[in-house]
Structures are given as structure tokens and as C-alpha cells.
mmCIF file of the C-alpha atoms, coordinates in Angstrom:
data_MODEL
# 
_entry.id   MODEL 
# 
loop_
_atom_site.group_PDB 
_atom_site.id 
_atom_site.type_symbol 
_atom_site.label_atom_id 
_atom_site.label_alt_id 
_atom_site.label_comp_id 
_atom_site.label_asym_id 
_atom_site.label_entity_id 
_atom_site.label_seq_id 
_atom_site.pdbx_PDB_ins_code 
_atom_site.Cartn_x 
_atom_site.Cartn_y 
_atom_site.Cartn_z 
_atom_site.occupancy 
_atom_site.B_iso_or_equiv 
_atom_site.pdbx_formal_charge 
_atom_site.auth_seq_id 
_atom_site.auth_comp_id 
_atom_site.auth_asym_id 
_atom_site.auth_atom_id 
_atom_site.pdbx_PDB_model_num 
ATOM 1   C CA . MET A 1 1   ? -0.194  -0.126 -0.506  1.00 0.00 ? 1   MET A CA 1 
ATOM 2   C CA . ASP A 1 2   ? 1.631   3.358  -1.509  1.00 0.00 ? 2   ASP A CA 1 
ATOM 3   C CA . ALA A 1 3   ? 2.298   6.375  1.034   1.00 0.00 ? 3   ALA A CA 1 
ATOM 4   C CA . LYS A 1 4   ? -0.341  9.260  1.305   1.00 0.00 ? 4   LYS A CA 1 
ATOM 5   C CA . PRO A 1 5   ? 0.055   11.403 -1.592  1.00 0.00 ? 5   PRO A CA 1 
ATOM 6   C CA . ILE A 1 6   ? 1.269   14.418 0.356   1.00 0.00 ? 6   ILE A CA 1 
ATOM 7   C CA . ARG A 1 7   ? -0.985  17.068 -0.097  1.00 0.00 ? 7   ARG A CA 1 
ATOM 8   C CA . ILE A 1 8   ? -0.181  20.538 -1.408  1.00 0.00 ? 8   ILE A CA 1 
ATOM 9   C CA . LEU A 1 9   ? -1.690  23.935 -0.930  1.00 0.00 ? 9   LEU A CA 1 
ATOM 10  C CA . LEU A 1 10  ? -0.266  26.113 -3.847  1.00 0.00 ? 10  LEU A CA 1 
ATOM 11  C CA . VAL A 1 11  ? -1.152  30.302 -3.480  1.00 0.00 ? 11  VAL A CA 1 
ATOM 12  C CA . ASP A 1 12  ? 1.150   32.978 -6.386  1.00 0.00 ? 12  ASP A CA 1 
ATOM 13  C CA . ASP A 1 13  ? -0.518  35.435 -8.072  1.00 0.00 ? 13  ASP A CA 1 
ATOM 14  C CA . HIS A 1 14  ? 0.851   34.153 -10.673 1.00 0.00 ? 14  HIS A CA 1 
ATOM 15  C CA . PRO A 1 15  ? -0.635  32.227 -13.733 1.00 0.00 ? 15  PRO A CA 1 
ATOM 16  C CA . VAL A 1 16  ? 2.632   31.263 -15.583 1.00 0.00 ? 16  VAL A CA 1 
ATOM 17  C CA . VAL A 1 17  ? 4.301   30.199 -11.935 1.00 0.00 ? 17  VAL A CA 1 
ATOM 18  C CA . ARG A 1 18  ? 1.052   28.339 -11.061 1.00 0.00 ? 18  ARG A CA 1 
ATOM 19  C CA . LYS A 1 19  ? 1.311   25.935 -13.681 1.00 0.00 ? 19  LYS A CA 1 
ATOM 20  C CA . GLY A 1 20  ? 4.713   25.567 -13.632 1.00 0.00 ? 20  GLY A CA 1 
ATOM 21  C CA . ILE A 1 21  ? 4.523   24.325 -10.424 1.00 0.00 ? 21  ILE A CA 1 
ATOM 22  C CA . THR A 1 22  ? 1.545   22.418 -11.255 1.00 0.00 ? 22  THR A CA 1 
ATOM 23  C CA . ALA A 1 23  ? 3.714   20.214 -13.690 1.00 0.00 ? 23  ALA A CA 1 
ATOM 24  C CA . LEU A 1 24  ? 6.601   19.963 -10.774 1.00 0.00 ? 24  LEU A CA 1 
ATOM 25  C CA . ILE A 1 25  ? 4.660   18.158 -8.592  1.00 0.00 ? 25  ILE A CA 1 
ATOM 26  C CA . GLY A 1 26  ? 1.947   16.406 -11.528 1.00 0.00 ? 26  GLY A CA 1 
ATOM 27  C CA . ASP A 1 27  ? 5.188   14.082 -12.538 1.00 0.00 ? 27  ASP A CA 1 
ATOM 28  C CA . HIS A 1 28  ? 5.344   12.994 -8.704  1.00 0.00 ? 28  HIS A CA 1 
ATOM 29  C CA . SER A 1 29  ? 3.216   10.702 -7.353  1.00 0.00 ? 29  SER A CA 1 
ATOM 30  C CA . ASP A 1 30  ? 4.082   11.130 -3.521  1.00 0.00 ? 30  ASP A CA 1 
ATOM 31  C CA . MET A 1 31  ? 2.986   14.301 -3.648  1.00 0.00 ? 31  MET A CA 1 
ATOM 32  C CA . ALA A 1 32  ? -0.656  15.739 -4.979  1.00 0.00 ? 32  ALA A CA 1 
ATOM 33  C CA . LEU A 1 33  ? -2.318  20.149 -5.049  1.00 0.00 ? 33  LEU A CA 1 
ATOM 34  C CA . VAL A 1 34  ? -5.455  19.786 -3.246  1.00 0.00 ? 34  VAL A CA 1 
ATOM 35  C CA . GLY A 1 35  ? -5.602  24.010 -3.809  1.00 0.00 ? 35  GLY A CA 1 
ATOM 36  C CA . GLU A 1 36  ? -4.751  27.393 -5.411  1.00 0.00 ? 36  GLU A CA 1 
ATOM 37  C CA . ALA A 1 37  ? -5.286  30.475 -4.613  1.00 0.00 ? 37  ALA A CA 1 
ATOM 38  C CA . ALA A 1 38  ? -4.111  33.821 -6.058  1.00 0.00 ? 38  ALA A CA 1 
ATOM 39  C CA . ASN A 1 39  ? -3.828  36.075 -3.288  1.00 0.00 ? 39  ASN A CA 1 
ATOM 40  C CA . GLY A 1 40  ? -3.587  36.061 0.558   1.00 0.00 ? 40  GLY A CA 1 
ATOM 41  C CA . ARG A 1 41  ? -7.183  35.897 1.237   1.00 0.00 ? 41  ARG A CA 1 
ATOM 42  C CA . GLU A 1 42  ? -7.773  33.463 -1.479  1.00 0.00 ? 42  GLU A CA 1 
ATOM 43  C CA . ALA A 1 43  ? -5.216  31.355 0.929   1.00 0.00 ? 43  ALA A CA 1 
ATOM 44  C CA . ILE A 1 44  ? -7.156  31.501 4.134   1.00 0.00 ? 44  ILE A CA 1 
ATOM 45  C CA . GLN A 1 45  ? -10.244 29.900 2.678   1.00 0.00 ? 45  GLN A CA 1 
ATOM 46  C CA . GLN A 1 46  ? -7.686  27.313 1.172   1.00 0.00 ? 46  GLN A CA 1 
ATOM 47  C CA . PHE A 1 47  ? -6.280  26.576 3.710   1.00 0.00 ? 47  PHE A CA 1 
ATOM 48  C CA . ARG A 1 48  ? -9.399  26.063 5.274   1.00 0.00 ? 48  ARG A CA 1 
ATOM 49  C CA . THR A 1 49  ? -11.227 24.394 2.859   1.00 0.00 ? 49  THR A CA 1 
ATOM 50  C CA . HIS A 1 50  ? -8.457  21.604 1.970   1.00 0.00 ? 50  HIS A CA 1 
ATOM 51  C CA . ARG A 1 51  ? -6.321  21.692 5.207   1.00 0.00 ? 51  ARG A CA 1 
ATOM 52  C CA . PRO A 1 52  ? -2.967  20.759 2.795   1.00 0.00 ? 52  PRO A CA 1 
ATOM 53  C CA . ASP A 1 53  ? 0.108   18.793 4.220   1.00 0.00 ? 53  ASP A CA 1 
ATOM 54  C CA . ILE A 1 54  ? 1.884   21.870 2.906   1.00 0.00 ? 54  ILE A CA 1 
ATOM 55  C CA . THR A 1 55  ? 1.697   25.326 1.881   1.00 0.00 ? 55  THR A CA 1 
ATOM 56  C CA . ILE A 1 56  ? 3.395   26.833 -0.665  1.00 0.00 ? 56  ILE A CA 1 
ATOM 57  C CA . MET A 1 57  ? 3.165   30.586 -0.029  1.00 0.00 ? 57  MET A CA 1 
ATOM 58  C CA . ASP A 1 58  ? 4.131   33.222 -2.536  1.00 0.00 ? 58  ASP A CA 1 
ATOM 59  C CA . LEU A 1 59  ? 5.275   36.677 -0.875  1.00 0.00 ? 59  LEU A CA 1 
ATOM 60  C CA . GLN A 1 60  ? 4.175   39.289 -2.523  1.00 0.00 ? 60  GLN A CA 1 
ATOM 61  C CA . MET A 1 61  ? 0.741   39.565 -3.427  1.00 0.00 ? 61  MET A CA 1 
ATOM 62  C CA . PRO A 1 62  ? -2.273  41.905 -4.443  1.00 0.00 ? 62  PRO A CA 1 
ATOM 63  C CA . GLU A 1 63  ? -5.158  42.494 -1.986  1.00 0.00 ? 63  GLU A CA 1 
ATOM 64  C CA . MET A 1 64  ? -3.099  40.693 0.482   1.00 0.00 ? 64  MET A CA 1 
ATOM 65  C CA . SER A 1 65  ? 0.246   39.667 1.581   1.00 0.00 ? 65  SER A CA 1 
ATOM 66  C CA . GLY A 1 66  ? 1.892   36.241 2.000   1.00 0.00 ? 66  GLY A CA 1 
ATOM 67  C CA . LEU A 1 67  ? 3.667   37.024 4.743   1.00 0.00 ? 67  LEU A CA 1 
ATOM 68  C CA . ASP A 1 68  ? 0.539   38.350 6.018   1.00 0.00 ? 68  ASP A CA 1 
ATOM 69  C CA . ALA A 1 69  ? -1.823  35.246 5.461   1.00 0.00 ? 69  ALA A CA 1 
ATOM 70  C CA . LEU A 1 70  ? 1.391   33.186 7.062   1.00 0.00 ? 70  LEU A CA 1 
ATOM 71  C CA . VAL A 1 71  ? 0.080   34.682 10.242  1.00 0.00 ? 71  VAL A CA 1 
ATOM 72  C CA . ALA A 1 72  ? -3.476  35.064 9.645   1.00 0.00 ? 72  ALA A CA 1 
ATOM 73  C CA . ILE A 1 73  ? -3.357  31.131 9.001   1.00 0.00 ? 73  ILE A CA 1 
ATOM 74  C CA . ARG A 1 74  ? -0.778  30.036 11.860  1.00 0.00 ? 74  ARG A CA 1 
ATOM 75  C CA . ASN A 1 75  ? -2.441  31.767 14.132  1.00 0.00 ? 75  ASN A CA 1 
ATOM 76  C CA . GLU A 1 76  ? -5.770  28.984 13.249  1.00 0.00 ? 76  GLU A CA 1 
ATOM 77  C CA . PHE A 1 77  ? -3.991  26.236 12.925  1.00 0.00 ? 77  PHE A CA 1 
ATOM 78  C CA . PRO A 1 78  ? -0.823  26.549 14.171  1.00 0.00 ? 78  PRO A CA 1 
ATOM 79  C CA . GLU A 1 79  ? 0.481   22.707 12.945  1.00 0.00 ? 79  GLU A CA 1 
ATOM 80  C CA . ALA A 1 80  ? 0.458   24.558 9.252   1.00 0.00 ? 80  ALA A CA 1 
ATOM 81  C CA . LYS A 1 81  ? 3.778   23.824 7.822   1.00 0.00 ? 81  LYS A CA 1 
ATOM 82  C CA . VAL A 1 82  ? 4.432   27.480 4.386   1.00 0.00 ? 82  VAL A CA 1 
ATOM 83  C CA . ILE A 1 83  ? 6.861   27.318 2.845   1.00 0.00 ? 83  ILE A CA 1 
ATOM 84  C CA . VAL A 1 84  ? 7.466   30.371 1.938   1.00 0.00 ? 84  VAL A CA 1 
ATOM 85  C CA . LEU A 1 85  ? 8.407   32.049 -1.738  1.00 0.00 ? 85  LEU A CA 1 
ATOM 86  C CA . THR A 1 86  ? 10.171  34.603 -3.776  1.00 0.00 ? 86  THR A CA 1 
ATOM 87  C CA . THR A 1 87  ? 11.618  37.001 -5.600  1.00 0.00 ? 87  THR A CA 1 
ATOM 88  C CA . TYR A 1 88  ? 13.732  38.403 -2.767  1.00 0.00 ? 88  TYR A CA 1 
ATOM 89  C CA . THR A 1 89  ? 16.709  37.887 -1.172  1.00 0.00 ? 89  THR A CA 1 
ATOM 90  C CA . GLY A 1 90  ? 16.944  40.078 1.338   1.00 0.00 ? 90  GLY A CA 1 
ATOM 91  C CA . ASP A 1 91  ? 17.746  38.851 4.971   1.00 0.00 ? 91  ASP A CA 1 
ATOM 92  C CA . VAL A 1 92  ? 15.486  41.042 6.682   1.00 0.00 ? 92  VAL A CA 1 
ATOM 93  C CA . GLN A 1 93  ? 11.751  39.626 4.736   1.00 0.00 ? 93  GLN A CA 1 
ATOM 94  C CA . ILE A 1 94  ? 12.912  36.152 5.921   1.00 0.00 ? 94  ILE A CA 1 
ATOM 95  C CA . LEU A 1 95  ? 13.671  36.828 9.419   1.00 0.00 ? 95  LEU A CA 1 
ATOM 96  C CA . ARG A 1 96  ? 10.063  37.805 8.574   1.00 0.00 ? 96  ARG A CA 1 
ATOM 97  C CA . ALA A 1 97  ? 8.954   35.379 7.370   1.00 0.00 ? 97  ALA A CA 1 
ATOM 98  C CA . LEU A 1 98  ? 10.238  33.000 9.732   1.00 0.00 ? 98  LEU A CA 1 
ATOM 99  C CA . LYS A 1 99  ? 9.208   34.721 12.896  1.00 0.00 ? 99  LYS A CA 1 
ATOM 100 C CA . ALA A 1 100 ? 6.158   34.335 10.880  1.00 0.00 ? 100 ALA A CA 1 
ATOM 101 C CA . GLY A 1 101 ? 6.372   30.872 11.524  1.00 0.00 ? 101 GLY A CA 1 
ATOM 102 C CA . ALA A 1 102 ? 7.280   29.841 8.063   1.00 0.00 ? 102 ALA A CA 1 
ATOM 103 C CA . HIS A 1 103 ? 9.753   25.949 7.709   1.00 0.00 ? 103 HIS A CA 1 
ATOM 104 C CA . GLY A 1 104 ? 10.958  26.838 4.471   1.00 0.00 ? 104 GLY A CA 1 
ATOM 105 C CA . TYR A 1 105 ? 12.165  29.455 2.249   1.00 0.00 ? 105 TYR A CA 1 
ATOM 106 C CA . ILE A 1 106 ? 13.031  29.582 -1.310  1.00 0.00 ? 106 ILE A CA 1 
ATOM 107 C CA . LEU A 1 107 ? 14.010  31.526 -4.493  1.00 0.00 ? 107 LEU A CA 1 
ATOM 108 C CA . LYS A 1 108 ? 11.942  30.997 -7.662  1.00 0.00 ? 108 LYS A CA 1 
ATOM 109 C CA . ASN A 1 109 ? 14.907  31.848 -9.781  1.00 0.00 ? 109 ASN A CA 1 
ATOM 110 C CA . SER A 1 110 ? 15.935  28.106 -8.190  1.00 0.00 ? 110 SER A CA 1 
ATOM 111 C CA . LEU A 1 111 ? 12.636  26.733 -8.142  1.00 0.00 ? 111 LEU A CA 1 
ATOM 112 C CA . HIS A 1 112 ? 13.056  23.319 -10.232 1.00 0.00 ? 112 HIS A CA 1 
ATOM 113 C CA . LYS A 1 113 ? 16.382  22.621 -7.947  1.00 0.00 ? 113 LYS A CA 1 
ATOM 114 C CA . GLU A 1 114 ? 14.651  22.654 -4.459  1.00 0.00 ? 114 GLU A CA 1 
ATOM 115 C CA . LEU A 1 115 ? 11.253  22.691 -3.996  1.00 0.00 ? 115 LEU A CA 1 
ATOM 116 C CA . LEU A 1 116 ? 10.475  18.693 -4.026  1.00 0.00 ? 116 LEU A CA 1 
ATOM 117 C CA . ASP A 1 117 ? 12.856  18.321 -1.884  1.00 0.00 ? 117 ASP A CA 1 
ATOM 118 C CA . THR A 1 118 ? 12.035  20.987 -0.430  1.00 0.00 ? 118 THR A CA 1 
ATOM 119 C CA . ILE A 1 119 ? 8.309   20.037 0.139   1.00 0.00 ? 119 ILE A CA 1 
ATOM 120 C CA . ARG A 1 120 ? 9.375   16.159 0.921   1.00 0.00 ? 120 ARG A CA 1 
ATOM 121 C CA . ALA A 1 121 ? 11.859  18.104 4.600   1.00 0.00 ? 121 ALA A CA 1 
ATOM 122 C CA . VAL A 1 122 ? 9.214   19.999 5.516   1.00 0.00 ? 122 VAL A CA 1 
ATOM 123 C CA . HIS A 1 123 ? 6.986   17.343 5.570   1.00 0.00 ? 123 HIS A CA 1 
ATOM 124 C CA . ALA A 1 124 ? 8.875   15.507 7.618   1.00 0.00 ? 124 ALA A CA 1 
ATOM 125 C CA . GLY A 1 125 ? 9.147   17.721 10.377  1.00 0.00 ? 125 GLY A CA 1 
ATOM 126 C CA . LYS A 1 126 ? 12.976  18.990 9.147   1.00 0.00 ? 126 LYS A CA 1 
ATOM 127 C CA . LYS A 1 127 ? 12.965  23.587 8.094   1.00 0.00 ? 127 LYS A CA 1 
ATOM 128 C CA . ALA A 1 128 ? 14.365  24.203 4.467   1.00 0.00 ? 128 ALA A CA 1 
ATOM 129 C CA . PHE A 1 129 ? 15.535  27.463 3.159   1.00 0.00 ? 129 PHE A CA 1 
ATOM 130 C CA . SER A 1 130 ? 17.510  28.112 -0.031  1.00 0.00 ? 130 SER A CA 1 
ATOM 131 C CA . PRO A 1 131 ? 21.496  28.058 0.557   1.00 0.00 ? 131 PRO A CA 1 
ATOM 132 C CA . GLU A 1 132 ? 20.531  32.133 -0.997  1.00 0.00 ? 132 GLU A CA 1 
ATOM 133 C CA . ALA A 1 133 ? 18.887  33.432 2.157   1.00 0.00 ? 133 ALA A CA 1 
ATOM 134 C CA . SER A 1 134 ? 20.720  31.333 4.225   1.00 0.00 ? 134 SER A CA 1 
ATOM 135 C CA . TYR A 1 135 ? 23.778  33.043 2.913   1.00 0.00 ? 135 TYR A CA 1 
ATOM 136 C CA . GLU A 1 136 ? 21.505  36.594 3.322   1.00 0.00 ? 136 GLU A CA 1 
ATOM 137 C CA . LEU A 1 137 ? 20.770  35.540 7.331   1.00 0.00 ? 137 LEU A CA 1 
ATOM 138 C CA . ALA A 1 138 ? 24.362  34.478 7.868   1.00 0.00 ? 138 ALA A CA 1 
ATOM 139 C CA . GLN A 1 139 ? 25.853  37.685 6.303   1.00 0.00 ? 139 GLN A CA 1 
ATOM 140 C CA . HIS A 1 140 ? 24.237  40.451 8.179   1.00 0.00 ? 140 HIS A CA 1 
ATOM 141 C CA . SER A 1 141 ? 23.264  38.136 11.628  1.00 0.00 ? 141 SER A CA 1 
ATOM 142 C CA . MET A 1 142 ? 25.285  40.082 13.514  1.00 0.00 ? 142 MET A CA 1 
ATOM 143 C CA . ASP A 1 143 ? 24.414  42.881 11.945  1.00 0.00 ? 143 ASP A CA 1 
ATOM 144 C CA . ASP A 1 144 ? 23.041  46.124 14.428  1.00 0.00 ? 144 ASP A CA 1 
ATOM 145 C CA . ALA A 1 145 ? 19.304  46.476 13.738  1.00 0.00 ? 145 ALA A CA 1 
ATOM 146 C CA . LEU A 1 146 ? 17.325  49.725 12.435  1.00 0.00 ? 146 LEU A CA 1 
ATOM 147 C CA . THR A 1 147 ? 15.354  50.780 15.138  1.00 0.00 ? 147 THR A CA 1 
ATOM 148 C CA . PRO A 1 148 ? 11.297  51.264 14.333  1.00 0.00 ? 148 PRO A CA 1 
ATOM 149 C CA . GLY A 1 149 ? 12.097  55.064 14.170  1.00 0.00 ? 149 GLY A CA 1 
ATOM 150 C CA . GLU A 1 150 ? 15.352  54.944 11.574  1.00 0.00 ? 150 GLU A CA 1 
ATOM 151 C CA . ILE A 1 151 ? 12.567  51.997 10.051  1.00 0.00 ? 151 ILE A CA 1 
ATOM 152 C CA . SER A 1 152 ? 10.129  54.982 8.932   1.00 0.00 ? 152 SER A CA 1 
ATOM 153 C CA . VAL A 1 153 ? 13.137  57.860 8.278   1.00 0.00 ? 153 VAL A CA 1 
ATOM 154 C CA . LEU A 1 154 ? 14.619  55.200 5.474   1.00 0.00 ? 154 LEU A CA 1 
ATOM 155 C CA . ARG A 1 155 ? 11.259  55.032 3.967   1.00 0.00 ? 155 ARG A CA 1 
ATOM 156 C CA . LEU A 1 156 ? 10.633  58.838 3.439   1.00 0.00 ? 156 LEU A CA 1 
ATOM 157 C CA . ILE A 1 157 ? 14.491  59.517 1.861   1.00 0.00 ? 157 ILE A CA 1 
ATOM 158 C CA . ALA A 1 158 ? 13.080  56.158 -0.488  1.00 0.00 ? 158 ALA A CA 1 
ATOM 159 C CA . ALA A 1 159 ? 9.842   58.439 -1.291  1.00 0.00 ? 159 ALA A CA 1 
ATOM 160 C CA . GLY A 1 160 ? 12.821  61.646 -1.917  1.00 0.00 ? 160 GLY A CA 1 
ATOM 161 C CA . ASN A 1 161 ? 12.178  63.303 0.866   1.00 0.00 ? 161 ASN A CA 1 
ATOM 162 C CA . ALA A 1 162 ? 14.716  66.149 2.132   1.00 0.00 ? 162 ALA A CA 1 
ATOM 163 C CA . ASN A 1 163 ? 15.450  66.004 6.200   1.00 0.00 ? 163 ASN A CA 1 
ATOM 164 C CA . LYS A 1 164 ? 13.134  69.168 6.261   1.00 0.00 ? 164 LYS A CA 1 
ATOM 165 C CA . GLN A 1 165 ? 10.194  67.424 5.184   1.00 0.00 ? 165 GLN A CA 1 
ATOM 166 C CA . ILE A 1 166 ? 11.277  64.484 6.682   1.00 0.00 ? 166 ILE A CA 1 
ATOM 167 C CA . ALA A 1 167 ? 11.077  66.062 9.927   1.00 0.00 ? 167 ALA A CA 1 
ATOM 168 C CA . ASP A 1 168 ? 7.506   67.423 9.221   1.00 0.00 ? 168 ASP A CA 1 
ATOM 169 C CA . GLN A 1 169 ? 5.867   64.182 7.766   1.00 0.00 ? 169 GLN A CA 1 
ATOM 170 C CA . LEU A 1 170 ? 6.676   62.428 11.293  1.00 0.00 ? 170 LEU A CA 1 
ATOM 171 C CA . SER A 1 171 ? 6.879   65.601 13.704  1.00 0.00 ? 171 SER A CA 1 
ATOM 172 C CA . ILE A 1 172 ? 10.988  65.412 15.116  1.00 0.00 ? 172 ILE A CA 1 
ATOM 173 C CA . SER A 1 173 ? 12.751  68.351 14.521  1.00 0.00 ? 173 SER A CA 1 
ATOM 174 C CA . GLU A 1 174 ? 15.239  68.307 12.179  1.00 0.00 ? 174 GLU A CA 1 
ATOM 175 C CA . GLU A 1 175 ? 18.510  68.076 14.590  1.00 0.00 ? 175 GLU A CA 1 
ATOM 176 C CA . THR A 1 176 ? 16.747  64.096 15.144  1.00 0.00 ? 176 THR A CA 1 
ATOM 177 C CA . VAL A 1 177 ? 15.938  62.978 11.876  1.00 0.00 ? 177 VAL A CA 1 
ATOM 178 C CA . LYS A 1 178 ? 19.868  64.518 10.591  1.00 0.00 ? 178 LYS A CA 1 
ATOM 179 C CA . GLY A 1 179 ? 21.121  61.998 13.818  1.00 0.00 ? 179 GLY A CA 1 
ATOM 180 C CA . ARG A 1 180 ? 19.374  58.524 12.350  1.00 0.00 ? 180 ARG A CA 1 
ATOM 181 C CA . VAL A 1 181 ? 20.466  59.356 8.375   1.00 0.00 ? 181 VAL A CA 1 
ATOM 182 C CA . LYS A 1 182 ? 23.957  58.939 10.272  1.00 0.00 ? 182 LYS A CA 1 
ATOM 183 C CA . ASN A 1 183 ? 22.661  56.109 12.315  1.00 0.00 ? 183 ASN A CA 1 
ATOM 184 C CA . ILE A 1 184 ? 21.150  54.820 9.395   1.00 0.00 ? 184 ILE A CA 1 
ATOM 185 C CA . LEU A 1 185 ? 24.041  54.751 7.378   1.00 0.00 ? 185 LEU A CA 1 
ATOM 186 C CA . SER A 1 186 ? 26.814  53.558 9.709   1.00 0.00 ? 186 SER A CA 1 
ATOM 187 C CA . LYS A 1 187 ? 24.340  49.990 10.616  1.00 0.00 ? 187 LYS A CA 1 
ATOM 188 C CA . LEU A 1 188 ? 23.285  49.794 7.095   1.00 0.00 ? 188 LEU A CA 1 
ATOM 189 C CA . GLY A 1 189 ? 27.123  50.034 5.787   1.00 0.00 ? 189 GLY A CA 1 
ATOM 190 C CA . ALA A 1 190 ? 25.991  52.806 3.151   1.00 0.00 ? 190 ALA A CA 1 
ATOM 191 C CA . ASN A 1 191 ? 27.699  55.943 1.200   1.00 0.00 ? 191 ASN A CA 1 
ATOM 192 C CA . ASP A 1 192 ? 25.116  58.235 1.302   1.00 0.00 ? 192 ASP A CA 1 
ATOM 193 C CA . ARG A 1 193 ? 21.020  58.520 1.151   1.00 0.00 ? 193 ARG A CA 1 
ATOM 194 C CA . THR A 1 194 ? 20.084  56.709 -2.090  1.00 0.00 ? 194 THR A CA 1 
ATOM 195 C CA . HIS A 1 195 ? 22.969  54.055 -1.453  1.00 0.00 ? 195 HIS A CA 1 
ATOM 196 C CA . ALA A 1 196 ? 21.028  53.702 1.960   1.00 0.00 ? 196 ALA A CA 1 
ATOM 197 C CA . ALA A 1 197 ? 17.337  53.147 -0.204  1.00 0.00 ? 197 ALA A CA 1 
ATOM 198 C CA . MET A 1 198 ? 18.853  50.836 -1.979  1.00 0.00 ? 198 MET A CA 1 
ATOM 199 C CA . ILE A 1 199 ? 20.091  48.749 0.695   1.00 0.00 ? 199 ILE A CA 1 
ATOM 200 C CA . GLY A 1 200 ? 16.606  49.307 2.601   1.00 0.00 ? 200 GLY A CA 1 
ATOM 201 C CA . LEU A 1 201 ? 14.754  48.077 -0.672  1.00 0.00 ? 201 LEU A CA 1 
ATOM 202 C CA . LYS A 1 202 ? 17.099  44.983 -1.045  1.00 0.00 ? 202 LYS A CA 1 
ATOM 203 C CA . ARG A 1 203 ? 16.826  43.505 2.328   1.00 0.00 ? 203 ARG A CA 1 
ATOM 204 C CA . GLY A 1 204 ? 13.726  43.993 2.867   1.00 0.00 ? 204 GLY A CA 1 
ATOM 205 C CA . ILE A 1 205 ? 13.741  46.292 5.571   1.00 0.00 ? 205 ILE A CA 1 
ATOM 206 C CA . ILE A 1 206 ? 11.359  48.672 3.375   1.00 0.00 ? 206 ILE A CA 1 
ATOM 207 C CA . GLU A 1 207 ? 9.197   48.453 0.498   1.00 0.00 ? 207 GLU A CA 1 
ATOM 208 C CA . LEU A 1 208 ? 8.221   50.375 -2.178  1.00 0.00 ? 208 LEU A CA 1 
# 
């Protein structure tokens, strides 16, 4: 008697990605796709309906992000096993997914190489992260994290605001803004404000 296949819910807003993953899973008898969703809200409904063994969740989606859906699903079903799928290697984003309870983290460009092994590993109770994701985490593990106040300044820098505008918007003094900018540059190892904004986006500290 064959063991029951691993039941999978697939969540991604790109039909092409879903099609590719469906084909990949379809070739293997130890897995079965039980549901699909195109955004975080649908993901929660589909999860309630199918109670899959594994959920493959894209992070960037319209209406409700994969991260919010992950948090909601894990709140309702603490035993849920979710593998996060993303084009981003930013360590802050990986950490957020980990804190939210993700069991695996795969980059879309290495899907064909890593997806099936990751599904099997997570189903067996392990955690599985793509080498790139592990590298990003290790690279920044000793970094000083930005404070919430510094993150809000960085977000406004990325939106093209000068210190005075940032001070007005956050209701703080320009001196405070300058102090935070200095901390941001030093913590991120950035040369200037534009460089800091680019690093912030790449690492997933801020989003546009």
C-alpha cells in the first residue's frame, strides 16, 4: 500500500508560476495539488477548506501579502507548514517569514532545483532554506538592526524626502532626523542616503 501523497496548497498571483509548479508536482506520485489561490485572502479560505499538509506561499501578492496570510493561517492553524516562495533574498524579509512561522524559504529562480526536496523535507518535520537565503541571514546576523524610528526615516528617504520634509511628516526635529540618518548610514554601511535606500529595499527592510 502506497503512503498517502503530500497534499499541497499553492498560492501565487502569477498563473505562469502556478502552472510551472503544478507541472513539477504532477510528475511525482508522492505529492498532490489540492488547491490554488492567487492572493492572501484566497489562501486563508483555501487552507480552511483543504487543510493541506504543505502550503507554498508567494510573498508579494495583491490584496493581501503572503506574509499577512502566513501569520493569519498560523494563528488559526498553529501546525500549518508553509514554504515561502519569493524573488527576494533580503535577510530582513527572510527573518520576518521565519518569525511568522515559515518552515522553508525558496527563491523562484531555483524552484526546479529545490522545490521537491524542500517539500519533502518540510513534510518530514525539518526546516529548509535555499542556500542564498541562508547566506543572506548569516551575512547580516551580527548587524545592528534599525530601530522603528530609523526605519520610518529610511522609508521617507526612499520616497525622496529631504530632512525638513521628513521632520514635518514625523513631527520630530530636523536634528533628530539628522541623527537617525547618521545611524542608518553607519548600520547599513551605506555611503549616502540613496545608497541607504537601495540597501533598505534590497534587504527587505523597507518596501516601495
